[in-house]
Amino acid sequence: GAVVSQHPSRVICKSGTSVKIECRSLDFQATTMFWYRQFPKKSLMLMATSNEGSKATYEQGVEKDKFLINHASLTLSTLTVTSAHPEDSSFYICSASPRDPQEDEQFFGPGTRLTVL
Amino acid sequence: AQSVTQPDIHITVSEGASLELRCNYSYGATPYLFWYVQSPGQGLQLLLKYFSGDTLVQGIKGFEAEFKRSQSSFNLRKPSVHWSDAAEYFCAVSGSARQLTFGSGTQLTVLP
């Protein structure tokens, strides 16, 4: 099956620093990648949708200047949390959809646990 | 706007017992429906999906789900639960632009 990786799996940083999370589709080309945030005991909340080569579309309430998303290639999307604060601590999950527009399935990465001190 | 409700936050069953996890959705058109499982430290794994056709969908690991349009439901079932099934289960609905809306999840505990 299609595999999506995320790196790093865990990151701890100091308040005010920036953190970059990578999401890669390993064995398929992803025209669309999604970034989710998951709070403890909560559902996944869609943060943004990114299409290769174009600007990401952010969900209402998500600060695009704080959560920078780049989808530079068909296999890589990055999420940068800028000037991170403790309230940004969360579990961030990416997913990727294959090139075939008829395919509605998303393949999920294992997630990245961000802790901001 | 689309939404998904999973009324049971936590379910406990004994190993070997049957299981049903409830999911209700709200969506204007014919929905695409999914069940995912999330184990600690692992990504979401797709158990099954419904796009069209037969309303009883078979998935991996012995799971099945039935789409009932009249009840706006897509409940997940398994006839005999294994200890390895203990995990968090998410129901999701997909609308336009392939955006998934997830339910709040049901934590499954399996007793030996």
Short mmCIF file of N, CA and C in Angstrom, two decimals, chain A residues 31-32 34 36 38 42-44 46 49 59 91 93 97-98 100 103-106 108-110, chain B residues 32 34 36 38 41-44 46 49 51 90 94-95 97-100 102-105 107:
data_model
loop_
_atom_site.label_atom_id
_atom_site.label_comp_id
_atom_site.label_asym_id
_atom_site.label_seq_id
_atom_site.Cartn_x
_atom_site.Cartn_y
_atom_site.Cartn_z
N THR A 31 -0.69 14.71 -5.46
CA THR A 31 -1.05 16.05 -5.92
C THR A 31 -1.55 16.91 -4.77
N THR A 32 -2.12 16.27 -3.79
CA THR A 32 -2.68 17.00 -2.67
C THR A 32 -2.19 16.41 -1.35
N PHE A 34 -2.51 17.03 2.96
CA PHE A 34 -3.32 17.66 4.00
C PHE A 34 -2.53 17.67 5.31
N TYR A 36 -3.11 17.97 9.47
CA TYR A 36 -4.08 17.91 10.54
C TYR A 36 -3.37 18.16 11.88
N GLN A 38 -4.03 17.16 15.98
CA GLN A 38 -4.82 16.32 16.87
C GLN A 38 -4.48 16.64 18.32
N LYS A 42 -8.94 14.02 21.29
CA LYS A 42 -9.78 14.77 20.36
C LYS A 42 -9.61 14.25 18.95
N SER A 43 -10.51 14.71 18.12
CA SER A 43 -10.46 14.30 16.73
C SER A 43 -9.35 15.03 15.98
N LEU A 44 -9.15 14.64 14.75
CA LEU A 44 -8.21 15.34 13.90
C LEU A 44 -8.88 16.58 13.33
N LEU A 46 -8.55 19.46 10.52
CA LEU A 46 -7.85 19.85 9.30
C LEU A 46 -7.34 21.27 9.44
N THR A 49 -4.91 22.50 3.32
CA THR A 49 -4.79 21.62 2.15
C THR A 49 -3.76 22.23 1.22
N GLU A 59 -7.71 26.37 6.70
CA GLU A 59 -9.04 26.35 7.30
C GLU A 59 -9.24 27.58 8.18
N PHE A 91 -0.07 17.08 18.35
CA PHE A 91 0.29 15.99 17.45
C PHE A 91 -0.12 16.42 16.05
N ILE A 93 -0.34 15.65 12.03
CA ILE A 93 -0.43 14.51 11.13
C ILE A 93 -0.63 15.01 9.71
N SER A 97 -2.86 12.48 -0.96
CA SER A 97 -3.77 11.84 -1.93
C SER A 97 -3.04 11.61 -3.23
N PRO A 98 -3.22 10.47 -3.83
CA PRO A 98 -2.52 10.15 -5.09
C PRO A 98 -2.93 11.06 -6.25
N ASP A 100 -4.21 10.37 -9.07
CA ASP A 100 -5.45 10.04 -9.75
C ASP A 100 -6.61 10.82 -9.11
N GLU A 103 -9.35 8.99 -7.19
CA GLU A 103 -9.02 8.30 -5.95
C GLU A 103 -9.21 9.24 -4.78
N ASP A 104 -10.16 8.94 -3.94
CA ASP A 104 -10.44 9.83 -2.82
C ASP A 104 -9.74 9.42 -1.55
N GLU A 105 -8.98 8.36 -1.60
CA GLU A 105 -8.36 7.90 -0.37
C GLU A 105 -7.17 8.76 -0.01
N GLN A 106 -7.03 9.02 1.26
CA GLN A 106 -5.87 9.70 1.79
C GLN A 106 -5.04 8.69 2.55
N PHE A 108 -2.12 8.33 5.44
CA PHE A 108 -1.66 9.14 6.55
C PHE A 108 -0.25 8.80 7.00
N GLY A 109 0.45 9.85 7.39
CA GLY A 109 1.74 9.65 8.02
C GLY A 109 1.56 9.27 9.48
N PRO A 110 2.64 8.88 10.15
CA PRO A 110 2.56 8.42 11.54
C PRO A 110 2.43 9.55 12.55
N TYR B 32 -18.93 10.05 0.82
CA TYR B 32 -17.87 9.04 0.85
C TYR B 32 -17.55 8.85 2.33
N PHE B 34 -15.62 6.65 5.58
CA PHE B 34 -14.41 5.91 5.90
C PHE B 34 -14.40 5.54 7.38
N TYR B 36 -11.22 4.63 10.05
CA TYR B 36 -9.79 4.53 10.26
C TYR B 36 -9.54 4.03 11.68
N GLN B 38 -6.43 4.06 14.68
CA GLN B 38 -5.17 4.68 15.09
C GLN B 38 -4.64 3.98 16.32
N GLY B 41 1.46 5.62 18.44
CA GLY B 41 2.71 5.69 17.70
C GLY B 41 2.60 5.35 16.23
N GLN B 42 1.39 5.09 15.79
CA GLN B 42 1.22 4.74 14.38
C GLN B 42 0.23 5.70 13.73
N GLY B 43 0.35 5.78 12.41
CA GLY B 43 -0.56 6.63 11.67
C GLY B 43 -1.93 6.01 11.55
N LEU B 44 -2.84 6.77 11.03
CA LEU B 44 -4.18 6.25 10.80
C LEU B 44 -4.15 5.22 9.67
N LEU B 46 -6.50 2.87 7.17
CA LEU B 46 -7.84 2.73 6.64
C LEU B 46 -8.34 1.31 6.83
N LYS B 49 -13.91 1.62 3.34
CA LYS B 49 -14.48 2.85 2.80
C LYS B 49 -15.72 2.52 1.98
N PHE B 51 -17.96 4.20 -1.14
CA PHE B 51 -18.13 5.25 -2.15
C PHE B 51 -19.50 5.12 -2.80
N PHE B 90 -11.79 6.01 14.20
CA PHE B 90 -12.36 7.25 13.69
C PHE B 90 -13.20 6.99 12.46
N SER B 94 -16.06 12.35 3.52
CA SER B 94 -15.32 13.17 2.56
C SER B 94 -16.29 13.91 1.67
N GLY B 95 -16.01 15.20 1.55
CA GLY B 95 -16.83 16.00 0.65
C GLY B 95 -16.03 16.42 -0.56
N ALA B 97 -13.24 18.40 -2.78
CA ALA B 97 -11.81 18.64 -2.57
C ALA B 97 -11.17 17.58 -1.70
N ARG B 98 -11.85 16.46 -1.56
CA ARG B 98 -11.27 15.32 -0.83
C ARG B 98 -10.93 15.68 0.61
N GLN B 99 -11.59 16.65 1.18
CA GLN B 99 -11.32 16.98 2.57
C GLN B 99 -12.10 16.07 3.48
N LEU B 100 -11.38 15.49 4.43
CA LEU B 100 -12.00 14.59 5.37
C LEU B 100 -12.45 15.33 6.62
N PHE B 102 -13.56 14.33 10.38
CA PHE B 102 -13.50 13.18 11.28
C PHE B 102 -14.48 13.33 12.43
N GLY B 103 -14.94 12.18 12.92
CA GLY B 103 -15.64 12.16 14.18
C GLY B 103 -14.64 12.29 15.31
N SER B 104 -15.14 12.34 16.52
CA SER B 104 -14.28 12.57 17.68
C SER B 104 -13.58 11.30 18.15
N GLY B 105 -13.91 10.18 17.54
CA GLY B 105 -13.21 8.96 17.85
C GLY B 105 -13.86 8.15 18.94
N GLN B 107 -12.60 5.14 21.64
CA GLN B 107 -11.49 4.35 22.18
C GLN B 107 -12.01 2.96 22.52
#
